XYZ file of C-alpha atoms in Angstrom:
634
model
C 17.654 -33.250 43.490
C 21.128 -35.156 43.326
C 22.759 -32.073 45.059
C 19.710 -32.704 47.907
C 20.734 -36.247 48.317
C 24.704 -35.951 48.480
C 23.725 -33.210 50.908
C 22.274 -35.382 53.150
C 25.191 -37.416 53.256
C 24.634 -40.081 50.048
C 27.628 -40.661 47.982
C 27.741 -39.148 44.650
C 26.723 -42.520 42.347
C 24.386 -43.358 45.374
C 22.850 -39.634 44.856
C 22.651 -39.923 40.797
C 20.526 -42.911 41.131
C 18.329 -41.951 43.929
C 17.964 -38.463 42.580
C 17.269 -39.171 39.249
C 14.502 -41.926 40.223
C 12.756 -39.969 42.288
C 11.880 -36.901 39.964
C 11.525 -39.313 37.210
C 8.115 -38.768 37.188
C 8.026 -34.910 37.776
C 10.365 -34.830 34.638
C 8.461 -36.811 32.214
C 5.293 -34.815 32.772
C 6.986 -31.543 32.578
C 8.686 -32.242 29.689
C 5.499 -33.589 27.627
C 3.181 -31.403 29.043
C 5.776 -28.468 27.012
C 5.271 -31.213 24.440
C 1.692 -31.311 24.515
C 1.924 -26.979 24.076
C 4.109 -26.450 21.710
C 2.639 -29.584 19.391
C -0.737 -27.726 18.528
C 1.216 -24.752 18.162
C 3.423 -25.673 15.483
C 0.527 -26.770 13.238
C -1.798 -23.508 14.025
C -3.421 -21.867 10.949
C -3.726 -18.511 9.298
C -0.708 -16.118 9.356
C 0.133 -16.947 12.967
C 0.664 -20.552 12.242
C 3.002 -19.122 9.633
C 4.605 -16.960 12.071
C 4.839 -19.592 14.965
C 5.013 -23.397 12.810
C 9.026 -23.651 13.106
C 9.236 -21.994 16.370
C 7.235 -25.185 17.646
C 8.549 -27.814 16.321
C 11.833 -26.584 17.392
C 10.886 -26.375 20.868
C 9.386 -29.754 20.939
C 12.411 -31.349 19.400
C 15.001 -29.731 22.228
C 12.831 -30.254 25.113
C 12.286 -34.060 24.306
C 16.216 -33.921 23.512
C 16.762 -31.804 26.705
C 14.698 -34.703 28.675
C 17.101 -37.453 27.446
C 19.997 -35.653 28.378
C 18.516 -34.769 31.663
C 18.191 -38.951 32.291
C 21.558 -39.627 30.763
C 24.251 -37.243 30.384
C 23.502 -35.225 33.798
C 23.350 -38.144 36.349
C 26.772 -39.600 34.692
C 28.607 -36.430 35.172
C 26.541 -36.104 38.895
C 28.064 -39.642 40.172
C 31.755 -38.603 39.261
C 32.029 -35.070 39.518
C 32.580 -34.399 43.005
C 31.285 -30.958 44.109
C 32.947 -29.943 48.104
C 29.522 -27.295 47.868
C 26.752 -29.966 47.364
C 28.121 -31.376 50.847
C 28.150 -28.047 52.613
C 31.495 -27.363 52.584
C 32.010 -24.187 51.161
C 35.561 -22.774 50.916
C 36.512 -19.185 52.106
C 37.063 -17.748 49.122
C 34.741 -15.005 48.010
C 32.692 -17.766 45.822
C 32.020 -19.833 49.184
C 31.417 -17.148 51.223
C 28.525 -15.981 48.321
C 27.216 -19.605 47.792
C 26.981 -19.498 52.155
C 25.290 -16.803 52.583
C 22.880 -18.002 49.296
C 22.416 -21.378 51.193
C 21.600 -19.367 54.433
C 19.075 -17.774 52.612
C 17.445 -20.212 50.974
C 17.174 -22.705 54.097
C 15.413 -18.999 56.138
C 12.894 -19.063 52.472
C 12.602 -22.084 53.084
C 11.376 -22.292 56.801
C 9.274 -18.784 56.254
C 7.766 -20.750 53.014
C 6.412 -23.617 55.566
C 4.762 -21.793 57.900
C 3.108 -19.938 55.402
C 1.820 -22.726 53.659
C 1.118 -24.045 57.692
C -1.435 -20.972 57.531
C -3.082 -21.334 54.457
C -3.895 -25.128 55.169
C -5.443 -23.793 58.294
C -7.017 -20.970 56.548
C -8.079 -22.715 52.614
C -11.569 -20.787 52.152
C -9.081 -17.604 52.653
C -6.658 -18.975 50.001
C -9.439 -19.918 47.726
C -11.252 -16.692 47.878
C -8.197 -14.409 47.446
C -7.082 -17.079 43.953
C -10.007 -16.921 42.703
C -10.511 -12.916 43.206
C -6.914 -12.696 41.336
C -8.064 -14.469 38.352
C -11.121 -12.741 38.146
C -9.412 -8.990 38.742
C -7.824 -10.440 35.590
C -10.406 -9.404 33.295
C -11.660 -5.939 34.132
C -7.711 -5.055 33.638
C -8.184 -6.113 30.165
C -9.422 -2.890 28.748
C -6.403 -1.595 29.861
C -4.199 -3.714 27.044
C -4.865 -2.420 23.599
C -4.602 -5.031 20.636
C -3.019 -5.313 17.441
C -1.531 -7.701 15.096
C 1.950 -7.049 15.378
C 3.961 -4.505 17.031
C 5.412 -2.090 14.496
C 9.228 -2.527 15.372
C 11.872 0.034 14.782
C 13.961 -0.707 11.401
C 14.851 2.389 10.801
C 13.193 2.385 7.463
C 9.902 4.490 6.726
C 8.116 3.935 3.461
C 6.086 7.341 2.436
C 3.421 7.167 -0.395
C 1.532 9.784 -1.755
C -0.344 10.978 -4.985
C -1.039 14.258 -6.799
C -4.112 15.015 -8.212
C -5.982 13.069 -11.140
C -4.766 13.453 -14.442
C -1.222 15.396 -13.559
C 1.996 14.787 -15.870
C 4.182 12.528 -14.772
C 6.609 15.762 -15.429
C 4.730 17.284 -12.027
C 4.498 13.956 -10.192
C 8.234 13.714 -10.709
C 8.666 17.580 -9.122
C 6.812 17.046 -6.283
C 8.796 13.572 -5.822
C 12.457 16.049 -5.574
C 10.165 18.663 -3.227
C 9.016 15.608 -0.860
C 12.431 14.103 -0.371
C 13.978 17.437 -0.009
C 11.556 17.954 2.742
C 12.252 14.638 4.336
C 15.888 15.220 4.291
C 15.182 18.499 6.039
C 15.100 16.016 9.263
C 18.502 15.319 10.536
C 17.649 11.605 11.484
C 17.274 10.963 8.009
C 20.270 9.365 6.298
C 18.986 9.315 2.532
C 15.811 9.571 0.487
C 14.735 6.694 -2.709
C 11.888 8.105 -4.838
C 9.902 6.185 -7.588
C 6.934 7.219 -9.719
C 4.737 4.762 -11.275
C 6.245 1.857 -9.888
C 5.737 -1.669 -7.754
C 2.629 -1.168 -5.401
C 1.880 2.354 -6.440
C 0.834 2.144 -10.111
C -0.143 5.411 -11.585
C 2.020 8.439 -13.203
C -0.037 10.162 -10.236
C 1.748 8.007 -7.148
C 4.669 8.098 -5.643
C 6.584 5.820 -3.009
C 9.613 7.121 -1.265
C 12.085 4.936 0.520
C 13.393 7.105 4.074
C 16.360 5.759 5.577
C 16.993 6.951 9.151
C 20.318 6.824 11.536
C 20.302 3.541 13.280
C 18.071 3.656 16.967
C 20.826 4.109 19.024
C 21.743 7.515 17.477
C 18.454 8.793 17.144
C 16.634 10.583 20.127
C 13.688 10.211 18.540
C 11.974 6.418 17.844
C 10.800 6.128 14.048
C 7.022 6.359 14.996
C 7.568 9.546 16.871
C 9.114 10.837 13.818
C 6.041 9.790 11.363
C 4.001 12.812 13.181
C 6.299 15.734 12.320
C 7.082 14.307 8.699
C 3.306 14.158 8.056
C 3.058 17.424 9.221
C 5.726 18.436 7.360
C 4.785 16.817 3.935
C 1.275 18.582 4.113
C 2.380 21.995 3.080
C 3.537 20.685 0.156
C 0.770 22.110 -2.032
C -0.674 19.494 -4.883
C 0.080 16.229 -2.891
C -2.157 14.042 -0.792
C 0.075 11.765 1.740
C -1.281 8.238 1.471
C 0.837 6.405 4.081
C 3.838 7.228 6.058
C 5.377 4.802 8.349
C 6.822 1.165 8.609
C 6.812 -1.406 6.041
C 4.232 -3.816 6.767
C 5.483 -7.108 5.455
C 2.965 -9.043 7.701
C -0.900 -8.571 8.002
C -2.803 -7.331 5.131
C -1.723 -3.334 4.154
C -3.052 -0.720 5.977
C -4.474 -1.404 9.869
C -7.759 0.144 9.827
C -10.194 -1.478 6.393
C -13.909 -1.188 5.491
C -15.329 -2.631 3.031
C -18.330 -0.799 1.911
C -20.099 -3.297 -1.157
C -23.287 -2.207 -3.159
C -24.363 -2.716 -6.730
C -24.518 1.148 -7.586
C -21.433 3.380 -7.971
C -23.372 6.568 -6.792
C -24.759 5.412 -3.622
C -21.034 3.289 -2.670
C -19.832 7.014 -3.667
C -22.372 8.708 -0.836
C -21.873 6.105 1.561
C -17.575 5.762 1.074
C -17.871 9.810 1.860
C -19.840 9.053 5.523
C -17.736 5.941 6.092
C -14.353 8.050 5.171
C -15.770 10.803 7.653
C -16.977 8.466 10.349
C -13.056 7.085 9.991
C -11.389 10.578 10.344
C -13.337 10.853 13.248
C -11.905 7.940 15.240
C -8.855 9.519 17.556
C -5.379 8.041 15.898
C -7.016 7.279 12.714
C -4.299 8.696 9.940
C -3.931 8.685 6.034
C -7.504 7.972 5.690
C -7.499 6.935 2.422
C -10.324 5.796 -0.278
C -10.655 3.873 -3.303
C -13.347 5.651 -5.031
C -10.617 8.563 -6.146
C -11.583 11.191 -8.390
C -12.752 10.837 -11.416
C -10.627 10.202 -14.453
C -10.806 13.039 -17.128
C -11.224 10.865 -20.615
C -13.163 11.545 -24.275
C -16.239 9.472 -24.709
C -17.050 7.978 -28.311
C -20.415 7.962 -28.328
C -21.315 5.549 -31.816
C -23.837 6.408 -33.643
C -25.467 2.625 -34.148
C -27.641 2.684 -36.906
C -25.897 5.009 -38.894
C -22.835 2.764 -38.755
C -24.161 0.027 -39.391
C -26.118 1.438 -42.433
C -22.276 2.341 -43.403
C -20.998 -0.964 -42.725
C -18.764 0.039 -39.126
C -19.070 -2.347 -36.385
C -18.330 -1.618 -32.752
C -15.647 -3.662 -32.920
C -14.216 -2.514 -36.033
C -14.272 0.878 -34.085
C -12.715 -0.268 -31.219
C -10.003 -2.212 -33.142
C -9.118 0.854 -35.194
C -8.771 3.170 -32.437
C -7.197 0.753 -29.583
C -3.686 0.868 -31.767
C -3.943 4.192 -32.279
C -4.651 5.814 -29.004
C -2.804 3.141 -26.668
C -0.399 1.463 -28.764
C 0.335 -2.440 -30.587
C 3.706 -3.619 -30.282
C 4.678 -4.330 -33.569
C 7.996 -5.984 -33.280
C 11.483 -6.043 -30.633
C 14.431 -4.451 -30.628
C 17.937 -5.487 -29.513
C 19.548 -2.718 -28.057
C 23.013 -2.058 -27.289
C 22.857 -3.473 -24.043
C 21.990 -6.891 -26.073
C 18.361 -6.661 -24.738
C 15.243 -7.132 -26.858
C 12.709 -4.163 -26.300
C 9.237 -4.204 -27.376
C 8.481 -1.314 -30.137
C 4.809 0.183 -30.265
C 3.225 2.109 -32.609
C 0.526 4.851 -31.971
C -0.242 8.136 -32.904
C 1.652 10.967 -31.806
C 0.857 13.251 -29.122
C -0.343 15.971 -31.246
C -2.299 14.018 -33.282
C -4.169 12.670 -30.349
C -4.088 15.428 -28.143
C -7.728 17.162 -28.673
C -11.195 15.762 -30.358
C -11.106 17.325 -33.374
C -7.851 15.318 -34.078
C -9.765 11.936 -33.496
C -12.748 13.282 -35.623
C -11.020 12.541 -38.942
C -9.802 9.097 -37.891
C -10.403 7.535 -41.278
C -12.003 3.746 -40.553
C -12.504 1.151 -43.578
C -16.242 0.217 -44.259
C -17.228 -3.523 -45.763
C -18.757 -1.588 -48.345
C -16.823 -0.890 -51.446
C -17.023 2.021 -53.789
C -17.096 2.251 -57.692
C -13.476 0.675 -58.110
C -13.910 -2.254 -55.481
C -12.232 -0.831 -52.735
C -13.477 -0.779 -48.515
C -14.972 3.023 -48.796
C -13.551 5.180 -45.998
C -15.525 6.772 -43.404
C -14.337 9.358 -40.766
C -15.186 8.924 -37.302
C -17.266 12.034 -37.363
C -19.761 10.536 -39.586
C -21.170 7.722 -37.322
C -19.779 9.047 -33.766
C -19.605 11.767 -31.475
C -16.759 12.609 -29.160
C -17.674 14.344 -25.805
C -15.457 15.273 -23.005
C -16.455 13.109 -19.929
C -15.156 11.006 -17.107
C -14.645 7.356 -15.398
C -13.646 5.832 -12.747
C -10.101 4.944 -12.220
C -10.734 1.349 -11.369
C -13.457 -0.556 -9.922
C -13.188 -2.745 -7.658
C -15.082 -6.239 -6.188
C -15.235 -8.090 -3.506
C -17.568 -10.835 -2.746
C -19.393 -10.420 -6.607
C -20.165 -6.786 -5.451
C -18.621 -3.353 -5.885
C -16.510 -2.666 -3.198
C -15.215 0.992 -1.998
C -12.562 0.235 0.268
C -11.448 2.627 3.253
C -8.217 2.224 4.379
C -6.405 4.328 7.192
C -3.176 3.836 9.581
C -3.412 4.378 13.282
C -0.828 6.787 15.418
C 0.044 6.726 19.064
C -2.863 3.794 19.793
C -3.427 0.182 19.418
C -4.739 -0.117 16.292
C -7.584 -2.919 17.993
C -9.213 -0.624 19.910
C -9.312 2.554 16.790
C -11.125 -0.686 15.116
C -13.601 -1.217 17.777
C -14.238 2.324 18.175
C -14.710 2.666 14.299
C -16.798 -0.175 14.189
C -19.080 1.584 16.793
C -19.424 4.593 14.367
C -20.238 2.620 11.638
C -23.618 0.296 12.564
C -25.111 4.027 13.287
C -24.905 4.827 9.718
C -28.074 3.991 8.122
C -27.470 1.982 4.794
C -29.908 0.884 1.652
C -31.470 -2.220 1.461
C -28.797 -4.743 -0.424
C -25.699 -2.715 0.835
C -22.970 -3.172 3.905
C -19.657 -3.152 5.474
C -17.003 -5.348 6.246
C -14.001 -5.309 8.295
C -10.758 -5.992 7.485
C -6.666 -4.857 8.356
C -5.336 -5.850 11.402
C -8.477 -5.849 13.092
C -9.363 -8.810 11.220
C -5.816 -10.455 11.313
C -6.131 -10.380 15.311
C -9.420 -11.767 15.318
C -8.082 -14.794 12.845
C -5.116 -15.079 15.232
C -7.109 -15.215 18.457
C -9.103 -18.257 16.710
C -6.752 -20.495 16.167
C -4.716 -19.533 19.303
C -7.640 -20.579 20.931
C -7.872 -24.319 19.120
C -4.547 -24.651 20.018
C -4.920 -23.586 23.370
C -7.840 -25.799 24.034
C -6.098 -28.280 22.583
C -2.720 -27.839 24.559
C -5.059 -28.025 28.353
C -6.704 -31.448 26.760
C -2.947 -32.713 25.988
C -1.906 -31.454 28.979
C -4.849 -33.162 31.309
C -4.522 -36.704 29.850
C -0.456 -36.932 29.511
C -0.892 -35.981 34.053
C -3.962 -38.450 34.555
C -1.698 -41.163 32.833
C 1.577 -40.239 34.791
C 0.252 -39.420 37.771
C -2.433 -42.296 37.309
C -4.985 -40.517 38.613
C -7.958 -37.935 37.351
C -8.413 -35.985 40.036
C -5.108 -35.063 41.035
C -4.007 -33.203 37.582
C -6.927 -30.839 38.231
C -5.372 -29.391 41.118
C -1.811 -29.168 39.227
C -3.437 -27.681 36.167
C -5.310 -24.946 38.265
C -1.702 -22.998 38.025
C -2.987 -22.507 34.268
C -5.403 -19.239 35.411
C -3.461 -17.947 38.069
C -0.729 -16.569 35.581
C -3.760 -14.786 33.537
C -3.374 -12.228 36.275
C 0.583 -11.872 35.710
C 0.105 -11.557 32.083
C -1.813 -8.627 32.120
C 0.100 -6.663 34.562
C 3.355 -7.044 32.945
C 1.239 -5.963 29.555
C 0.104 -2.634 31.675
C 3.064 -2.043 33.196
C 5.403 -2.466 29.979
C 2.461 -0.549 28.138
C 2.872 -3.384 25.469
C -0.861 -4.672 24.056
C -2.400 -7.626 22.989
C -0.721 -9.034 20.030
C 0.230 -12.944 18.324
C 3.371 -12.695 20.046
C 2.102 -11.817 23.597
C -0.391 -14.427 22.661
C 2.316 -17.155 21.864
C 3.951 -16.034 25.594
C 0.698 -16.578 26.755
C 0.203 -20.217 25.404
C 3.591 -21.136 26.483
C 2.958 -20.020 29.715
C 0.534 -22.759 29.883
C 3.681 -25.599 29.259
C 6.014 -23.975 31.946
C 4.120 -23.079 35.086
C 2.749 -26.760 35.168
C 5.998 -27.661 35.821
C 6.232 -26.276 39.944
C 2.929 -28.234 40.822
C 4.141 -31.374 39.285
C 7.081 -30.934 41.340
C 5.119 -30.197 44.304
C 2.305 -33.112 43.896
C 4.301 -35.426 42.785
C 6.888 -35.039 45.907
C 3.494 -34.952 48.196
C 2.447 -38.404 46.733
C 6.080 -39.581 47.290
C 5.706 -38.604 50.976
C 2.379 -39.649 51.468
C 3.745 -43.097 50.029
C 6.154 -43.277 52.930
C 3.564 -43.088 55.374
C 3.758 -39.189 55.947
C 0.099 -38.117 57.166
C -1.089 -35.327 54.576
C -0.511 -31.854 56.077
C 2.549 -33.166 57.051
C 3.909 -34.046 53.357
C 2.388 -31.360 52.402
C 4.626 -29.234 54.269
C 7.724 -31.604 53.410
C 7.057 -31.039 49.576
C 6.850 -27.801 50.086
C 10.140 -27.262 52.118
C 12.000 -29.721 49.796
C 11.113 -28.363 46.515
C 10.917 -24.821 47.387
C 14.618 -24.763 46.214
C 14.289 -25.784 42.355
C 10.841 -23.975 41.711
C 12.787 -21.294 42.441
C 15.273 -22.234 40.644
C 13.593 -23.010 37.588
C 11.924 -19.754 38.097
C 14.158 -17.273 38.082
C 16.262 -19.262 35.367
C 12.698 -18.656 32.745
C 12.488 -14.877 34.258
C 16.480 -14.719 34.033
C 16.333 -15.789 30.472
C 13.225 -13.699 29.103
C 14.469 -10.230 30.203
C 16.564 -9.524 27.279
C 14.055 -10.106 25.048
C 11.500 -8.288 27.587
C 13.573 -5.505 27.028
C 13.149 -5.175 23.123
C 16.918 -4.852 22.392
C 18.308 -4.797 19.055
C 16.833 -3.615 16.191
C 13.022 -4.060 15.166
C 13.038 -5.727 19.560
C 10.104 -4.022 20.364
C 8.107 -6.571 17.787
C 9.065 -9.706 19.666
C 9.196 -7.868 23.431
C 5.652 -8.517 24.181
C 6.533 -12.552 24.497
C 9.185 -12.017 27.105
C 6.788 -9.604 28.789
C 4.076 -12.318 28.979
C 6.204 -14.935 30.089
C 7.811 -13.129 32.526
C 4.774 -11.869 33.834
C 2.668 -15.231 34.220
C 5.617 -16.885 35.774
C 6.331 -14.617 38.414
C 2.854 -14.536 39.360
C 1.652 -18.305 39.123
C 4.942 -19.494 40.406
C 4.096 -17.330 44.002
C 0.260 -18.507 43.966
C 0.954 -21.718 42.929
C 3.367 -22.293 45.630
C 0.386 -21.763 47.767
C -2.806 -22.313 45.980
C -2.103 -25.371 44.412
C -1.607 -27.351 47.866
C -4.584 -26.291 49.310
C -6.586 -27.234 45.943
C -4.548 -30.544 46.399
C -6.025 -31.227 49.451
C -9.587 -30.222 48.805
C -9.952 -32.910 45.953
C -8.194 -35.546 48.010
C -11.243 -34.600 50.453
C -13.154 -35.443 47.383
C -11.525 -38.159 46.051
C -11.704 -39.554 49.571
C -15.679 -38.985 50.173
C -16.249 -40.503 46.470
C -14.169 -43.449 47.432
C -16.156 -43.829 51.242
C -19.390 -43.279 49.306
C -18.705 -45.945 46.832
C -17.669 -48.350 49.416
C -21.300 -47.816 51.065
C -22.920 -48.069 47.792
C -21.757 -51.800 46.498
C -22.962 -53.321 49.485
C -26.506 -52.009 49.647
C -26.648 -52.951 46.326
C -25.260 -56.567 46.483
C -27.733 -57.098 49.361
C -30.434 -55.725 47.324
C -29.946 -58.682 45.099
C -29.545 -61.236 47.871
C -32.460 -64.082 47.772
């Protein structure tokens, strides 16, 4: 706006001071209407709040900075700084020549831009009715944008679990550990191969977790989720295994995208239902590593006590129990300093051939209260008052919500892990359960849902910020209603660049999506508040209508393709793990480009429809009072 002034022939200090008073207003409600977004942002629950609480506070603290500087620092430098290309003399070098031909352009823009908006005052219905068919085409393109949590992003790091049957050595766990990695290495984007048994996340001599390692992205032709689908395929002819998970580390959301929940009292019927549920999951296209909780049965020995008979003998159950706990899975006893100068605990317990078979527990002698002839506890064996009988348990049990829980857990390949959820959801109310039993969702699906709830709040909140911070500046209630119906027409833009970039739904598109709501504000305050300037001057309205529009066309666009400009690297996902945070840049991007063109034109034609309004109330008010006073008059 300086540069505008000097141009028309002010002198630079002249220019700072007109310049800078005359957008004063635009700039204070731009910069606390991105105030008023980013606020409720910053303090947003749940894991996106998390995600998102120093992201914005940081943004509210530099744009408020930003806004000082913009009243301070810029106008000083404006008023002595003399620029020979703000008065429109551009040298012949090859910089003047471009900034002459840019100036050319922008003045042609500028002229095409006012008769256009000269049409669509003529034409407003037209205007209307194409806006308002743009944000409504919105929403039908919806299906079209999967969701999920977060994108998985490329670290070149896969984490592979899986688990050999129930009961196995941890000799044979450890041999199908070296044939797994051997296999994994088999791929020549794999750099190296970390496998642990019994460890961290995956307790159980049965499981094992192997670290993968690729080649960084740029020298691998294939992306690390491509590559899950041939190592899966791969790992399954390894006989004696059963792949759990293979993919990404999931440090955020809650394990595995795809959970159910399937609670009951009785063990056998959550059994029969986890096997429909488990089917109904495999079923769902992209489900993957469908995995359940209810795992076979534990093999294990059974004491069954003989009550009476024990207790005729003086053995209590837990005089049983404390006799055979020791003995079967150890007592530490006492520490040991090794050489290392590190204490180890030492347990004591029978060895493995004396517990190895039934007969061997059989004789476990166990000291009675009674006492024989010479005063001492008289022995019994364990055979005497028990019998031991192969059998089997579960592995764990566990509960959710004071009921027994069989959880279903699976991973989702080559789809948004939303819509597998919705689609599995479907599958699941056709299953017909018992009285007392049900299902619940979890994952992702239930992180995204969480997410879109208090995006939401602070979304609502943000338009409520947003609407009284312009009714105060602009003094006015009316007018910020035609500024803040920019907000929907970058809906539209949002989707399309979501299609397009075949990104989905996720808390960072979201978070583009809010922000959006800060930024495009910004080119109708510029444009109403100029219009309310001219009208001030005694411009009739078409006419400053079309003035605004001319005049600012310049630093909307500006502004514009400086937020487009400064969103396409991370549009682009570049870098490692890139394609997480792309989806904001792809929003943004999006919802500017297509609010900042329908704003341009929408926004004065809403302008002058509520000063119609505001107009008409006014007139009708002015009829009203006296009618009323004379109503009153003796």
């Amino acid at each position: 706006n300086i540069v505008r002034h000097v141009a028309l022939g002010a002198d630079h200090h002249q220019a700072a001071l007109e310049g800078t008073r005359e957008i004063g207003l635009a700039v204070l409600a731009t910069t606390f209407s991105i105030v008023a977004v980013f606020l409720p942002v910053g303090f947003m629950g749940g894991i996106i709040g998390r995600f998102f609480h120093q992201f914005g506070l940081t943004v509210v603290a530099a744009v408020l900075i930003s806004m000082f500087v913009s009243f301070t620092l810029d106008p000083m430098l404006s008023s002595i700084w003399r620029d020979p290309q703000a008065e429109g003399k551009f040298s012949r070098g090859p910089v003047g020549r471009l900034l002459a031909w840019f100036h050319a352009l922008m003045e042609r823009l500028s002229a095409g831009y006012e008769r256009l908006l000269a049409w669509s005052l003529a034409h407003r219905k037209t205007v209307l009715a194409i806006a308002f068919a743009s944000f409504l085409g919105s929403f039908p393109l919806m299906k079209f944008v999967g969701s999920e949590f977060v994108p998985e992003p490329d670290l070149s790091e896969l984490q592979v679990q899986f688990k050999t049957p129930v009961g196995a050595s941890l000799e044979l766990t450890s041999q199908k550990a070296r044939q797994a990695e051997a296999a994994l290495r088999e791929f020549p984007e794999v750099r190296y191969t970390y496998a642990t048994v019994n460890t961290g996340f995956v307790q159980g001599k049965n499981r094992v977790n192997i670290f993968v390692q690729l080649a960084p992205r740029k020298e691998r032709q294939r992306s690390q989720n491509e590559l899950t689908k041939p190592m899966r395929e791969r790992l399954s002819r390894i006989a004696g295994i059963e792949l759990q998970q293979i993919g990404a580390y999931k440090s955020v959301s809650s394990g595995k995208p795809l959970q159910v929940s399937v609670l009951g009292q009785e063990r056998k019927i959550l059994t029969e239902l986890g096997g429909q549920f488990m089917a109904a999951t495999r079923a769902v296209p992209g489900a993957v590593d469908v995995e359940s909780s209810d795992e076979a049965a534990k093999p294990q020995l059974a004491v069954e006590l003989k009550r009476e008979l024990a207790s005729d003998l003086g053995i209590s159950v837990g005089q049983l129990a404390a006799t055979l706990r020791p003995l079967l899975a150890g007592q530490a006893v006492g520490n040991w300093r090794g050489p290392d100068d590190q204490y180890y605990d030492v347990q004591v317990r029978l060895s493995r051939a004396d517990r190895a078979r039934a007969e061997d527990l059989q004789r476990v002698p166990l000291a009675s209260t009674q006492t024989d002839a010479a005063g001492a506890p008289r022995m019994v064996s364990l055979r005497e008052i028990a019998s031991i009988v192969p059998g089997s348990g579960p592995q764990q049990i566990n509960r959710k919500e004071q009921l027994r829980e069989v959880l279903i857990t699976a991973n989702v390949f080559n789809r948004a892990a939303g819509d597998a959820a919705t689609e599995l959801r479907a599958k699941l109310e056709r299953i017909a359960m018992p009285p007392g039993y049900r299902f619940t969702m979890g994952g992702s699906s239930k992180d995204i849902q969480e997410s879109l709830s208090f995006a939401t709040q602070a979304l609502a909140l943000a338009v409520i910020f947003i609407y009284l911070i312009l009714a105060s500046q602009f003094g006015s209630f009316i007018q910020p209603v035609a500024i803040m119906m920019s907000l929907p027409l970058s809906l539209i833009g949002v989707v399309l660049a979501l299609i397009i970039a075949r990104s989905t739904l996720n808390i960072f598109s979201i978070i583009g999506f809010i922000m959006l709501m800060g930024l495009v504000t910004k080119n109708a305050i510029l444009l109403i508040d100029f219009i309310n300037q001219s009208r001030r001057e005694g411009l009739e309205r078409s006419a400053a209508v079309l003035r605004a529009g001319g005049v600012r066309l310049r630093p909307i666009l500006m502004t514009t393709l400086a937020m487009i400009f400064g969103m396409f690297p991370l549009a682009l996902g570049l870098g490692e793990g890139g394609e997480q945070r792309a989806p904001m840049g792809q929003a943004v991007i999006g919802g500017v480009i297509t609010s900042s063109l329908l704003t341009l034109i929408v926004v004065p034609v809403i302008y002058t429809y509520l000063d119609d309004l505001a107009a008409w109330v006014k007139r009708f008010g002015k009829l009203a009072i006296p009618s009323h006073r004379a109503a009153k008059t003796p």
